[in-house]
CSV table of C-alpha atoms and ligand atoms in Angstrom, one decimal:
chain,number,residue,atom,x,y,z
A,24,MET,CA,0.0,0.0,0.0
A,25,THR,CA,1.9,3.1,1.1
A,26,ASN,CA,5.1,3.4,3.0
A,27,LEU,CA,3.5,5.7,5.5
A,28,LYS,CA,3.3,4.5,9.2
A,29,ASN,CA,-0.1,6.1,9.4
A,30,ASP,CA,-2.1,6.1,6.1
A,31,LEU,CA,-5.6,6.4,7.7
A,32,LEU,CA,-6.2,9.8,6.0
A,33,LEU,CA,-5.3,8.5,2.5
A,34,ARG,CA,-7.4,5.3,3.0
A,35,ALA,CA,-10.4,7.3,4.3
A,36,LEU,CA,-10.2,9.7,1.3
A,37,MET,CA,-10.2,6.7,-1.0
A,38,ARG,CA,-13.2,5.3,0.9
A,39,ARG,CA,-11.2,2.2,1.9
A,40,PRO,CA,-11.9,0.4,5.3
A,41,VAL,CA,-10.1,1.9,8.3
A,42,SER,CA,-10.0,0.9,12.0
A,43,ARG,CA,-10.9,4.4,13.1
A,44,THR,CA,-11.8,7.8,11.6
A,45,PRO,CA,-8.8,9.9,10.9
A,46,VAL,CA,-8.7,13.5,12.1
A,47,TRP,CA,-7.0,16.7,11.2
A,48,ILE,CA,-8.1,20.3,11.7
A,49,MET,CA,-8.2,23.2,9.3
A,50,ARG,CA,-5.8,25.9,10.6
A,51,GLN,CA,-4.3,23.4,13.0
A,52,ALA,CA,-1.1,25.5,13.0
A,53,GLY,CA,-2.2,28.9,14.1
A,54,ARG,CA,-2.6,31.6,16.6
A,55,TYR,CA,-4.5,29.5,19.3
A,56,LEU,CA,-1.1,27.9,19.9
A,57,PRO,CA,1.3,30.0,22.1
A,58,GLU,CA,4.3,28.2,20.4
A,59,TYR,CA,3.0,29.4,17.0
A,60,ARG,CA,2.8,33.0,18.3
A,61,LYS,CA,6.3,32.8,19.5
A,62,ILE,CA,7.8,31.6,16.2
A,63,ARG,CA,5.7,34.1,14.3
A,64,SER,CA,7.2,36.9,16.3
A,65,GLU,CA,10.7,35.5,15.8
A,66,ALA,CA,10.0,35.5,12.0
A,67,GLY,CA,8.7,39.1,12.3
A,68,ASP,CA,5.3,38.6,10.7
A,69,PHE,CA,3.1,36.0,9.1
A,70,LEU,CA,4.4,36.4,5.5
A,71,SER,CA,8.0,36.2,6.6
A,72,LEU,CA,7.1,33.0,8.4
A,73,CYS,CA,5.6,31.6,5.2
A,74,LYS,CA,8.7,32.5,3.3
A,75,ASN,CA,11.1,30.9,5.7
A,76,PRO,CA,11.0,27.1,5.0
A,77,ASP,CA,12.6,26.0,8.3
A,78,LEU,CA,10.3,28.1,10.4
A,79,ALA,CA,7.3,27.1,8.2
A,80,CYS,CA,8.3,23.5,8.9
A,81,GLU,CA,8.5,24.1,12.6
A,82,VAL,CA,5.0,25.6,12.9
A,83,THR,CA,3.6,22.8,10.6
A,84,LEU,CA,4.8,20.2,13.1
A,85,GLN,CA,3.8,22.0,16.3
A,86,PRO,CA,0.2,20.7,16.4
A,87,LEU,CA,1.4,17.2,15.7
A,88,LYS,CA,3.6,17.3,18.8
A,89,ARG,CA,0.6,18.2,20.9
A,90,PHE,CA,-2.3,16.2,19.4
A,91,LYS,CA,-2.7,12.7,17.9
A,92,LEU,CA,-3.4,14.1,14.4
A,93,ASP,CA,-3.4,12.0,11.3
A,94,ALA,CA,-2.1,14.6,8.8
A,95,ALA,CA,0.1,17.6,8.6
A,96,ILE,CA,-0.9,20.6,6.4
A,97,LEU,CA,1.7,22.7,4.7
A,98,PHE,CA,2.1,26.0,6.4
A,99,SER,CA,1.4,28.7,3.8
A,100,ASP,CA,-1.5,30.7,2.5
A,101,ILE,CA,-3.9,30.7,-0.5
A,102,LEU,CA,-2.8,34.3,-1.3
A,103,THR,CA,0.8,33.4,-2.1
A,104,VAL,CA,-0.5,32.9,-5.7
A,105,PRO,CA,-1.8,36.5,-6.3
A,106,ASP,CA,1.2,37.8,-4.5
A,107,ALA,CA,3.4,36.0,-7.1
A,108,MET,CA,1.2,37.6,-9.8
A,109,GLY,CA,2.5,41.0,-8.6
A,110,LEU,CA,-0.5,42.3,-6.5
A,111,GLY,CA,1.7,43.1,-3.5
A,112,LEU,CA,0.2,41.1,-0.6
A,113,TYR,CA,0.5,42.5,2.9
A,114,PHE,CA,-1.1,41.8,6.3
A,115,LYS,CA,-2.1,44.6,8.6
A,116,PRO,CA,-2.3,43.1,12.1
A,117,GLY,CA,-6.0,42.7,13.1
A,118,ASP,CA,-7.1,43.7,9.6
A,119,GLY,CA,-6.7,40.6,7.4
A,120,PRO,CA,-4.9,40.4,4.1
A,121,LYS,CA,-4.6,43.4,1.7
A,122,PHE,CA,-3.3,44.0,-1.8
A,123,LYS,CA,-1.4,47.1,-2.9
A,124,ASN,CA,-2.9,46.7,-6.4
A,125,ARG,CA,-6.3,45.2,-7.1
A,126,ILE,CA,-7.9,44.0,-10.3
A,127,ARG,CA,-10.2,46.8,-11.7
A,128,SER,CA,-10.5,45.9,-15.4
A,129,ILE,CA,-9.7,43.4,-18.1
A,130,HIS,CA,-6.5,45.4,-18.7
A,131,ASP,CA,-5.3,44.6,-15.1
A,132,ILE,CA,-5.9,40.9,-15.9
A,133,HIS,CA,-3.8,41.1,-19.1
A,134,ASN,CA,-1.1,42.9,-17.1
A,135,LEU,CA,-0.8,40.3,-14.4
A,136,ASN,CA,2.6,38.7,-14.0
A,137,ILE,CA,2.4,35.1,-15.0
A,138,PRO,CA,4.6,33.6,-12.3
A,139,ASP,CA,7.8,31.8,-13.0
A,140,ILE,CA,6.6,29.1,-10.6
A,141,GLU,CA,10.0,27.9,-9.3
A,142,LYS,CA,11.4,31.4,-8.9
A,143,ASP,CA,8.3,33.1,-7.5
A,144,LEU,CA,6.9,30.3,-5.4
A,145,GLY,CA,9.9,28.1,-4.8
A,146,TYR,CA,9.9,29.0,-1.2
A,147,VAL,CA,6.6,27.1,-0.8
A,148,PHE,CA,8.0,24.0,-2.5
A,149,GLU,CA,11.2,24.2,-0.3
A,150,ALA,CA,9.0,24.3,2.8
A,151,ALA,CA,7.0,21.2,1.5
A,152,ARG,CA,10.3,19.4,0.9
A,153,VAL,CA,11.6,20.2,4.4
A,154,ILE,CA,8.3,19.2,6.1
A,155,HIS,CA,8.1,15.9,4.1
A,156,ARG,CA,11.6,15.0,5.1
A,157,GLU,CA,11.0,15.8,8.8
A,158,LEU,CA,7.7,13.9,8.9
A,159,ASN,CA,9.7,10.9,7.8
A,160,GLY,CA,6.7,8.9,6.8
A,161,SER,CA,4.8,9.3,10.0
A,162,VAL,CA,1.6,10.9,8.6
A,163,PRO,CA,0.8,12.3,5.1
A,164,LEU,CA,1.4,15.9,4.1
A,165,ILE,CA,-1.5,17.9,2.7
A,166,GLY,CA,-0.8,20.6,0.2
A,167,PHE,CA,-3.3,23.2,-0.7
A,168,ALA,CA,-4.4,26.2,-2.8
A,169,GLY,CA,-7.4,28.4,-2.9
A,170,SER,CA,-10.1,28.0,-5.6
A,171,PRO,CA,-9.8,30.5,-8.4
A,172,PHE,CA,-13.0,32.2,-7.3
A,173,THR,CA,-12.0,32.5,-3.7
A,174,VAL,CA,-8.5,33.8,-4.6
A,175,GLY,CA,-10.2,36.0,-7.2
A,176,THR,CA,-12.4,37.7,-4.6
A,177,TYR,CA,-9.3,39.0,-2.7
A,178,MET,CA,-7.8,40.1,-6.0
A,179,VAL,CA,-10.9,42.0,-7.2
A,180,GLU,CA,-11.9,43.4,-3.7
A,181,GLY,CA,-8.3,44.2,-2.8
A,182,GLY,CA,-8.6,42.3,0.5
A,183,SER,CA,-11.2,40.7,2.7
A,184,SER,CA,-14.7,41.7,2.1
A,185,ARG,CA,-18.2,41.4,3.6
A,186,GLU,CA,-20.4,42.2,0.7
A,187,PHE,CA,-18.2,41.2,-2.3
A,188,LEU,CA,-19.8,44.0,-4.4
A,189,ASN,CA,-17.0,44.3,-6.9
A,190,ILE,CA,-16.8,40.6,-7.8
A,191,LYS,CA,-20.5,40.1,-7.8
A,192,ALA,CA,-20.8,43.1,-10.2
A,193,LEU,CA,-18.1,41.6,-12.4
A,194,ALA,CA,-20.0,38.2,-12.5
A,195,LYS,CA,-23.2,39.9,-13.7
A,196,GLU,CA,-21.8,42.7,-15.9
A,197,GLU,CA,-18.7,41.2,-17.5
A,198,PRO,CA,-18.9,37.5,-17.1
A,199,ASN,CA,-16.4,36.9,-19.8
A,200,THR,CA,-13.9,39.0,-18.0
A,201,LEU,CA,-14.4,36.9,-14.8
A,202,ASP,CA,-14.1,33.7,-16.9
A,203,LEU,CA,-10.7,35.0,-18.1
A,204,LEU,CA,-9.6,35.8,-14.5
A,205,MET,CA,-10.7,32.3,-13.4
A,206,ASN,CA,-8.6,30.7,-16.2
A,207,VAL,CA,-5.5,32.7,-15.5
A,208,ILE,CA,-5.7,31.8,-11.8
A,209,ALA,CA,-6.5,28.1,-12.5
A,210,GLU,CA,-3.5,27.7,-14.8
A,211,THR,CA,-1.0,29.1,-12.3
A,212,THR,CA,-2.7,27.0,-9.5
A,213,ILE,CA,-2.2,23.8,-11.5
A,214,GLU,CA,1.5,24.4,-11.7
A,215,TYR,CA,1.6,25.5,-8.1
A,216,LEU,CA,-0.1,22.4,-6.8
A,217,ASN,CA,1.9,20.1,-9.0
A,218,GLY,CA,5.0,21.7,-7.6
A,219,GLN,CA,3.7,20.9,-4.1
A,220,ILE,CA,3.1,17.3,-5.1
A,221,ASP,CA,6.6,17.0,-6.6
A,222,ALA,CA,7.9,18.4,-3.3
A,223,GLY,CA,6.1,15.7,-1.3
A,224,ALA,CA,2.5,16.6,-0.8
A,225,GLN,CA,0.5,13.4,-0.6
A,226,ALA,CA,-3.1,14.8,-0.7
A,227,ILE,CA,-4.4,18.2,-1.9
A,228,GLN,CA,-7.1,20.4,-0.5
A,229,ILE,CA,-8.7,23.2,-2.6
A,230,PHE,CA,-10.2,25.9,-0.3
A,231,ASP,CA,-13.3,27.4,-1.8
A,232,THR,CA,-14.3,29.6,1.1
A,233,TRP,CA,-16.4,32.0,-0.9
A,234,GLY,CA,-17.8,30.1,-3.9
A,235,ALA,CA,-21.2,29.8,-2.3
A,236,ILE,CA,-21.8,33.6,-2.2
A,237,LEU,CA,-22.7,33.2,-5.9
A,238,ASP,CA,-26.1,32.1,-7.1
A,239,ASP,CA,-26.1,28.4,-8.1
A,240,ASP,CA,-25.6,29.0,-11.9
A,241,ASP,CA,-22.8,31.4,-11.4
A,242,PHE,CA,-21.2,29.0,-8.8
A,243,ARG,CA,-21.2,26.3,-11.5
A,244,ARG,CA,-19.8,28.6,-14.2
A,245,PHE,CA,-17.1,30.4,-12.2
A,246,SER,CA,-16.1,28.5,-9.1
A,247,MET,CA,-16.9,24.9,-9.9
A,248,LYS,CA,-15.8,24.9,-13.5
A,249,SER,CA,-12.4,26.4,-12.6
A,250,MET,CA,-11.9,23.9,-9.8
A,251,GLN,CA,-12.6,21.1,-12.3
A,252,LYS,CA,-10.0,22.6,-14.6
A,253,ILE,CA,-7.5,22.4,-11.8
A,254,ILE,CA,-8.4,18.8,-10.9
A,255,ASP,CA,-8.0,17.8,-14.6
A,256,GLY,CA,-4.5,19.3,-14.6
A,257,LEU,CA,-3.1,17.7,-11.5
A,258,ILE,CA,-0.7,14.9,-11.1
A,259,ARG,CA,-3.0,12.1,-9.8
A,260,GLU,CA,-0.5,9.4,-9.0
A,261,LYS,CA,3.0,9.5,-7.7
A,262,ASP,CA,5.3,6.5,-6.8
A,263,GLY,CA,2.3,4.2,-7.4
A,264,GLN,CA,0.2,6.1,-4.9
A,265,ARG,CA,-3.0,8.0,-5.7
A,266,ILE,CA,-2.9,11.7,-4.7
A,267,PRO,CA,-6.5,12.3,-3.4
A,268,ILE,CA,-8.1,15.7,-3.8
A,269,ILE,CA,-10.4,17.3,-1.3
A,270,VAL,CA,-12.7,20.2,-2.4
A,271,PHE,CA,-14.0,22.4,0.4
A,272,THR,CA,-16.7,24.8,-0.7
A,273,LYS,CA,-18.0,26.4,2.5
A,274,GLY,CA,-21.8,26.6,2.5
A,275,ALA,CA,-22.2,24.3,-0.6
A,276,GLY,CA,-25.4,22.7,0.7
A,277,SER,CA,-27.2,21.0,-2.1
A,278,LEU,CA,-24.4,22.0,-4.6
A,279,LEU,CA,-22.5,19.1,-3.0
A,280,SER,CA,-24.3,16.8,-5.5
A,281,ASP,CA,-22.8,18.8,-8.4
A,282,LEU,CA,-19.3,18.9,-6.8
A,283,ALA,CA,-19.3,15.1,-6.3
A,284,ASP,CA,-18.9,14.8,-10.1
A,285,ILE,CA,-15.9,17.1,-10.7
A,286,GLY,CA,-13.2,14.4,-10.2
A,287,CYS,CA,-12.2,14.9,-6.6
A,288,GLU,CA,-12.0,12.0,-4.0
A,289,ALA,CA,-13.6,14.0,-1.1
A,290,LEU,CA,-15.7,17.0,-0.3
A,291,GLY,CA,-15.3,19.2,2.8
A,292,VAL,CA,-18.6,20.0,4.5
A,293,ASP,CA,-19.2,23.0,6.8
A,294,TRP,CA,-21.6,22.8,9.8
A,295,SER,CA,-24.6,24.3,8.1
A,296,ILE,CA,-25.8,20.8,7.0
A,297,ASP,CA,-25.7,17.4,8.7
A,298,LEU,CA,-23.3,14.8,7.3
A,299,ASP,CA,-26.1,12.3,6.8
A,300,THR,CA,-27.8,14.9,4.5
A,301,ALA,CA,-24.5,15.5,2.8
A,302,ARG,CA,-24.1,11.8,2.3
A,303,LYS,CA,-27.4,11.7,0.5
A,304,TYR,CA,-26.4,14.5,-1.9
A,305,VAL,CA,-23.1,12.8,-2.8
A,306,LYS,CA,-24.5,9.2,-3.0
A,307,ASP,CA,-21.2,7.4,-2.1
A,308,LYS,CA,-19.4,9.0,-5.0
A,309,VAL,CA,-16.8,10.7,-2.7
A,310,ALA,CA,-15.6,10.7,0.9
A,311,LEU,CA,-16.7,13.5,3.2
A,312,GLN,CA,-14.6,15.6,5.6
A,313,GLY,CA,-16.0,17.6,8.5
A,314,ASN,CA,-18.0,19.1,10.0
A,315,LEU,CA,-18.1,20.0,13.7
A,316,ASN,CA,-18.9,23.7,14.3
A,317,PRO,CA,-15.6,25.4,15.3
A,318,LYS,CA,-17.5,27.2,18.1
A,319,THR,CA,-18.1,23.9,19.8
A,320,LEU,CA,-14.4,24.1,20.9
A,321,LEU,CA,-15.4,27.1,23.1
A,322,ALA,CA,-17.8,24.9,25.0
A,323,SER,CA,-17.0,22.5,27.9
A,324,PRO,CA,-15.0,19.3,27.4
A,325,GLU,CA,-18.3,17.3,27.9
A,326,ASN,CA,-20.0,19.3,25.1
A,327,ILE,CA,-17.0,18.8,22.9
A,328,ARG,CA,-17.1,15.0,23.4
A,329,GLN,CA,-20.8,15.0,22.7
A,330,GLY,CA,-20.2,17.1,19.5
A,331,VAL,CA,-17.7,14.5,18.3
A,332,ILE,CA,-20.2,11.7,19.0
A,333,ASP,CA,-23.0,13.5,17.2
A,334,THR,CA,-20.8,14.2,14.2
A,335,LEU,CA,-19.6,10.5,14.0
A,336,THR,CA,-23.2,9.4,14.4
A,337,SER,CA,-24.5,11.8,11.7
A,338,TYR,CA,-22.0,10.3,9.2
A,339,GLY,CA,-22.9,6.8,10.4
A,340,VAL,CA,-21.1,3.5,10.1
A,341,GLY,CA,-18.7,2.8,7.3
A,342,PRO,CA,-15.6,4.1,5.5
A,343,GLY,CA,-15.2,7.5,3.8
A,344,HIS,CA,-15.3,10.0,6.7
A,345,VAL,CA,-12.4,12.3,7.7
A,346,PHE,CA,-13.1,14.1,10.9
A,347,ASN,CA,-12.5,17.9,10.8
A,348,LEU,CA,-14.2,21.1,11.8
A,349,GLY,CA,-16.6,22.8,9.5
A,350,HIS,CA,-14.1,25.7,9.0
A,351,GLY,CA,-10.8,26.7,10.6
A,352,ILE,CA,-10.1,26.6,14.3
A,353,THR,CA,-10.2,30.2,15.8
A,354,PRO,CA,-7.6,32.0,17.8
A,355,ASP,CA,-9.7,32.0,20.9
A,356,VAL,CA,-9.7,28.2,21.4
A,357,LYS,CA,-7.8,26.7,24.4
A,358,PRO,CA,-5.4,24.1,23.0
A,359,GLU,CA,-6.5,21.7,25.8
A,360,HIS,CA,-10.0,21.8,24.2
A,361,LEU,CA,-8.6,20.6,20.8
A,362,ALA,CA,-6.9,17.7,22.7
A,363,VAL,CA,-10.4,16.7,24.1
A,364,LEU,CA,-11.7,16.7,20.5
A,365,VAL,CA,-8.9,14.6,19.0
A,366,ASP,CA,-8.9,12.1,21.9
A,367,ALA,CA,-12.7,11.7,21.6
A,368,VAL,CA,-12.3,10.8,17.9
A,369,HIS,CA,-9.8,8.2,18.9
A,370,GLU,CA,-12.0,6.9,21.6
A,371,PHE,CA,-15.4,6.8,19.9
A,372,SER,CA,-14.8,6.3,16.2
A,373,PRO,CA,-13.6,2.6,16.2
A,374,SER,CA,-17.2,1.5,16.8
A,375,PHE,CA,-18.2,3.2,13.5
A,376,HIS,CA,-15.9,0.9,11.5
A,377,ASN,CA,-16.1,-2.8,11.0
A,378,GLU,CA,-12.4,-3.4,10.4
B,8,LIG,O1,-4.5,25.1,8.0
B,8,LIG,C1,-3.3,25.3,8.3
B,8,LIG,O2,-2.8,25.1,9.4
B,8,LIG,C2,-2.4,25.7,7.1
B,8,LIG,C3,-2.2,27.1,6.9
B,8,LIG,C4,-3.3,28.0,6.3
B,8,LIG,C5,-3.3,29.4,6.5
B,8,LIG,N1,-4.2,29.9,5.7
B,8,LIG,C6,-2.4,30.1,7.4
B,8,LIG,C7,-2.8,31.4,7.9
B,8,LIG,C8,-4.3,27.7,5.3
B,8,LIG,C9,-4.8,26.4,4.8
B,8,LIG,C10,-4.9,29.0,5.0
B,8,LIG,C11,-6.0,29.1,3.9
B,8,LIG,C12,-6.6,30.4,3.7
B,8,LIG,N2,-6.0,31.6,3.8
B,8,LIG,C13,-8.0,30.6,3.4
B,8,LIG,C14,-9.0,29.5,3.1
B,8,LIG,C15,-9.4,28.8,4.3
B,8,LIG,C16,-10.3,29.7,5.2
B,8,LIG,O3,-9.9,29.9,6.4
B,8,LIG,O4,-11.4,30.0,4.7
B,8,LIG,C17,-8.2,31.9,3.2
B,8,LIG,C18,-9.5,32.6,2.9
B,8,LIG,C19,-7.0,32.6,3.5
B,8,LIG,C20,-6.7,34.1,3.4
B,8,LIG,C21,-6.3,34.6,4.7
B,8,LIG,N3,-5.1,34.4,5.3
B,8,LIG,C22,-7.1,35.4,5.6
B,8,LIG,C23,-8.5,35.9,5.3
B,8,LIG,C24,-6.3,35.7,6.7
B,8,LIG,C25,-6.6,36.6,7.9
B,8,LIG,C26,-7.7,36.1,8.7
B,8,LIG,C27,-7.1,35.2,9.8
B,8,LIG,O5,-7.6,34.1,10.0
B,8,LIG,O6,-6.2,35.8,10.5
B,8,LIG,C28,-5.1,35.0,6.6
B,8,LIG,C29,-3.9,34.9,7.5
B,8,LIG,C30,-3.5,33.5,8.0
B,8,LIG,N4,-3.3,32.5,7.2
B,8,LIG,C31,-3.1,33.2,9.3
B,8,LIG,C32,-2.7,31.8,9.3
B,8,LIG,C33,-2.2,31.0,10.4
B,8,LIG,C34,-3.1,34.1,10.5
B,8,LIG,C35,-2.0,35.0,10.3
B,8,LIG,C36,-1.3,35.4,11.6
B,8,LIG,O7,-0.6,34.5,12.2
B,8,LIG,O8,-1.4,36.5,12.0
C-alpha cells in the first residue's frame, strides 16, 4: 500500500476500510497555539514566516507534537498565488490580508505577472520538501491552494470583504472577464499544486471559502468549473500512490451533489448541513470531511465530546469519513480543548468501523 506509518487519511479519502476515523483540523497550525505566536514573532510577521522554510516546517509540526493528528498541512496561505502575480500582498495586524494593487478591469488581468513558478513560489516547495523530510513517513502531508473564485475575490476586492460587491458586479456585468480571470488563476494553480506534489504533498485540498456567495448557476460557471479545470490538470498518481483531492466549498449545501462529479475524491462539509444529508447528496461517489462547528471548541469538554459523538453518528457506520471542523479553528480556542476533541475521535470512532 503506502510506505506511511499512518495512512488512515489517504485510506479514508479513498473510501477504503479503516480501523478508526482519521482527524486533522483546518488551521491546526495557528494563533491559538502559544508556540506558534512565539515563532511568528521571531519571524517578524506572518508572510516572513511563510517565506522561511525551516520556520514554516517548525510551525507545521507544532500541532502534531501536541495532538494525535493523522495529517500535517503545509504552512502557507492561499494568497501566495496572487502575491506571485504581482499584486503586493501584505497583512495589517488585526485587519486581514490586503493587496497594494487590485484588479479593476480586463487590462489589469492582461497585465498580471504570469509567475515563474520555481522562482516566485519556490519557497513554498522548499517548505514542503523540508516538512516531508521531517515527517519521515509518520503521517501524510496535505498541500493546498485556494479555488480560483476564492482567490479572485481577494484580487478583485483588494482584500477581505463582507459584501463582495465588486466581484458580484463583475460576474453579472462582465462574465467573460471573470471567466478570463478564473482561467488565469487556474492555470497558475495547476503548476503551483503540481510543484507541491513534486515536493512531497500526498493529498491536496482546494479551499473554496467564498464560492457559495454566488447564485447556483454562477457558482457552477465560475467556481466549480475552474476547480474542475485544476483537478483535470493535477498529477493524480506518484510513486504508485493516488494523490487524493479534497474540495471544500463552504456553505455548498445541495451543490455538494454537483461537486461530487468534478473528479475529486472527497468533499469538505461545513456545519450548516448534517453529514447524513450531505451523504445523500453525494451518493457514495466521494468521501466527506467535516464538520463540527468550530464554536463547539469554546464549550466545555463534555460538550466537545458530545459534539464528536454527534458528528460521527451523523456520518454513520462505514468508510469514507475524515473528521475535521466545518471551518478553521479560531484563535480564541484553548489548546486543551482541541486535545479533548482529538482524543474523543480516537475513543469513539472505532465503533463506526467494521475493520
Ligand atoms: O490550515 C493550516 O494550518 C495551514 C495554513 C493555512 C493558512 N491559511 C495560514 C494562515 C491555510 C490552509 C490557509 C488558507 C486560507 N487563507 C484561506 C482558506 C481557508 C479559510 O480559512 O477560509 C483563506 C480565505 C486565506 C486568506 C487569509 N489568510 C485570511 C483571510 C487571513 C486573515 C484572517 C485570519 O484568520 O487571520 C489569513 C492569515 C493567515 N493564514 C493566518 C494563518 C495562520 C493568521 C496570520 C497570523 O498569524 O497573524
